[in-house]
Tab-separated table of C-alpha atoms in Angstrom:
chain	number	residue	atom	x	y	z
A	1	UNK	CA	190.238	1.687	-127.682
A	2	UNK	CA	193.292	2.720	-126.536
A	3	UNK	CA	196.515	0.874	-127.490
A	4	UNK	CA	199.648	-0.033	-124.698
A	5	UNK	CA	201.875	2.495	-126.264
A	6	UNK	CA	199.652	5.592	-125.904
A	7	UNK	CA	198.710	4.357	-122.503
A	8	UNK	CA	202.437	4.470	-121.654
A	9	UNK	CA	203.007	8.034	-123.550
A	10	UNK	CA	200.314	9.484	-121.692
A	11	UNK	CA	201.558	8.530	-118.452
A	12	UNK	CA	204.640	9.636	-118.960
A	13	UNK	CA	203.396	12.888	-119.991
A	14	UNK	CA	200.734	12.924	-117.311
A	15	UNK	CA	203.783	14.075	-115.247
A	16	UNK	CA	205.491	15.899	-117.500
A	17	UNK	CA	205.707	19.824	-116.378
A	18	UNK	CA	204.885	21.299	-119.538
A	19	UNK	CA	201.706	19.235	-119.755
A	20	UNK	CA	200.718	19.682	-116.063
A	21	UNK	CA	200.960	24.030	-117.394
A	22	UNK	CA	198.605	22.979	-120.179
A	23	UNK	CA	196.160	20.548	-118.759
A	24	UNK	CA	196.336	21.601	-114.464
A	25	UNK	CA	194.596	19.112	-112.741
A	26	UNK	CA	193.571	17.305	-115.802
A	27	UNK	CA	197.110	15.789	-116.236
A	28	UNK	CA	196.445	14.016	-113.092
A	29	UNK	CA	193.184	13.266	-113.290
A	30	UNK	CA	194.657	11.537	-117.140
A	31	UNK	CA	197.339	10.231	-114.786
A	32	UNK	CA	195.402	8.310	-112.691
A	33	UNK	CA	193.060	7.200	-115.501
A	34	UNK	CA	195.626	5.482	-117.395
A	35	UNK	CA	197.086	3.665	-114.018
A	36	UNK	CA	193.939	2.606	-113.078
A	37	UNK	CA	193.443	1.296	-117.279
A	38	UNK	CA	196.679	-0.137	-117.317
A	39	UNK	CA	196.274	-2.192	-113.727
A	40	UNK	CA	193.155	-4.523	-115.414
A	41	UNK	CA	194.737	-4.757	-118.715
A	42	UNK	CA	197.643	-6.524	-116.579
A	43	UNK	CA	195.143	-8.467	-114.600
A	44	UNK	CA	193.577	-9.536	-116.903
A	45	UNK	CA	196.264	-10.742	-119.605
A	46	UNK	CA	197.809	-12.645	-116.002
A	47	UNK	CA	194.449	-14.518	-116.100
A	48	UNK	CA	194.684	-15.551	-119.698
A	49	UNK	CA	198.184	-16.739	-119.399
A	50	UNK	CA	197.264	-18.897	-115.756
A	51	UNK	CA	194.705	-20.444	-117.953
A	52	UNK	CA	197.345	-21.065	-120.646
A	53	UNK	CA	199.717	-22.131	-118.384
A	54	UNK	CA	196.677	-25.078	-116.720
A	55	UNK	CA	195.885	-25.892	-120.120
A	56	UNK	CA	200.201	-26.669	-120.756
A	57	UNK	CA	199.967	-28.735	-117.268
A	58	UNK	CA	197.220	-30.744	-118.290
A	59	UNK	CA	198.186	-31.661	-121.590
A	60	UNK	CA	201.882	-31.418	-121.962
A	61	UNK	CA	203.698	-28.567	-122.423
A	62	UNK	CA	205.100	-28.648	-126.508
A	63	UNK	CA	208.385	-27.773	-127.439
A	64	UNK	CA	207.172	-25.038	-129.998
A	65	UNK	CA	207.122	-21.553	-129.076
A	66	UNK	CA	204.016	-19.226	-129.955
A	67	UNK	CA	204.097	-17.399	-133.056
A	68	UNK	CA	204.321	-13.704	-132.632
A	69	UNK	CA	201.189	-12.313	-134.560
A	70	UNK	CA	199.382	-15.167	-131.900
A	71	UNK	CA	201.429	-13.097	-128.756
A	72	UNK	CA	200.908	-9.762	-130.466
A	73	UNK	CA	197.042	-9.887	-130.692
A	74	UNK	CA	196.764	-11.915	-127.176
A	75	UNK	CA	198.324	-8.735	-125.566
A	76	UNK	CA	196.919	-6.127	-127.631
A	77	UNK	CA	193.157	-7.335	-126.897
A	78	UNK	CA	193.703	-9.331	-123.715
A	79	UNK	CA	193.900	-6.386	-121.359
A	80	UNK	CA	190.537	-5.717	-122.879
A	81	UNK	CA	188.832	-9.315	-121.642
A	82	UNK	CA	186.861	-9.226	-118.524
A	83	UNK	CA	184.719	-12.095	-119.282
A	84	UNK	CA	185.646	-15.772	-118.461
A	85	UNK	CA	184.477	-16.791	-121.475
A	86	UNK	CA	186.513	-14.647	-123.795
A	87	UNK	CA	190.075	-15.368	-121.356
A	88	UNK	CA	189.117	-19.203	-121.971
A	89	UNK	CA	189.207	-18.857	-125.562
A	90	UNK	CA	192.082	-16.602	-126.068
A	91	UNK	CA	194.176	-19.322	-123.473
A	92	UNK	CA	193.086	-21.746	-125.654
A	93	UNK	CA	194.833	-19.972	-128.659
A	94	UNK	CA	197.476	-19.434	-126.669
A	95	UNK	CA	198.277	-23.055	-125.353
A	96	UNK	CA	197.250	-24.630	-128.929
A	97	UNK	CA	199.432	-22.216	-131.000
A	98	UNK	CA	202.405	-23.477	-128.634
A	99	UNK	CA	202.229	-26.710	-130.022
A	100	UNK	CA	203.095	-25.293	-133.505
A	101	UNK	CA	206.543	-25.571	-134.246
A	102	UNK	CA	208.413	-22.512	-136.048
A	103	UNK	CA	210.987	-23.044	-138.035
């Protein structure tokens, strides 16, 4: 699985001129790889946070915020979910961890 910030690196290098010498057209082929990766991670972390944000409108929206390690592993594996059933759970995380208050 890859991680955010070697999706990022890659792209960037995907473009870079020494790496297009190296790789030819497997630097784009990389290139357009990781855009097409990085598009349904975003799509689907969007859906887990509508579903947080419907569970906040139903129910109140607490005052607390959510705790970082909560955020951190929502975005890490979120862009991995493409089942309904997996996005419900992790919004549910999401809109019950909000109610925590840090402090």
């Amino acid at each position: 699985m890859i991680d955010l910030s070697t999706t990022i690196a890659l792209a960037i290098c995907s473009k870079n001129p020494l790496v297009i010498k190296v790789l030819g057209p497997t630097a784009d082929y990389i290139g357009e790889g990781i855009k097409s990766l990085a598009e349904k991670q975003v799509k689907n972390v969007k859906r887990i946070f509508r579903r947080t944000s419907e569970k906040l409108d139903n129910h109140g929206t607490p005052t607390g915020a959510v705790p970082p390690r909560i955020l951190k592993q929502t975005l890490e594996e979120g862009g991995y979910v493409d089942d309904e059933l997996t996005a419900e759970y992790y919004s549910g995380v999401l809109a019950s961890s909000k109610s925590l208050e840090l402090g």
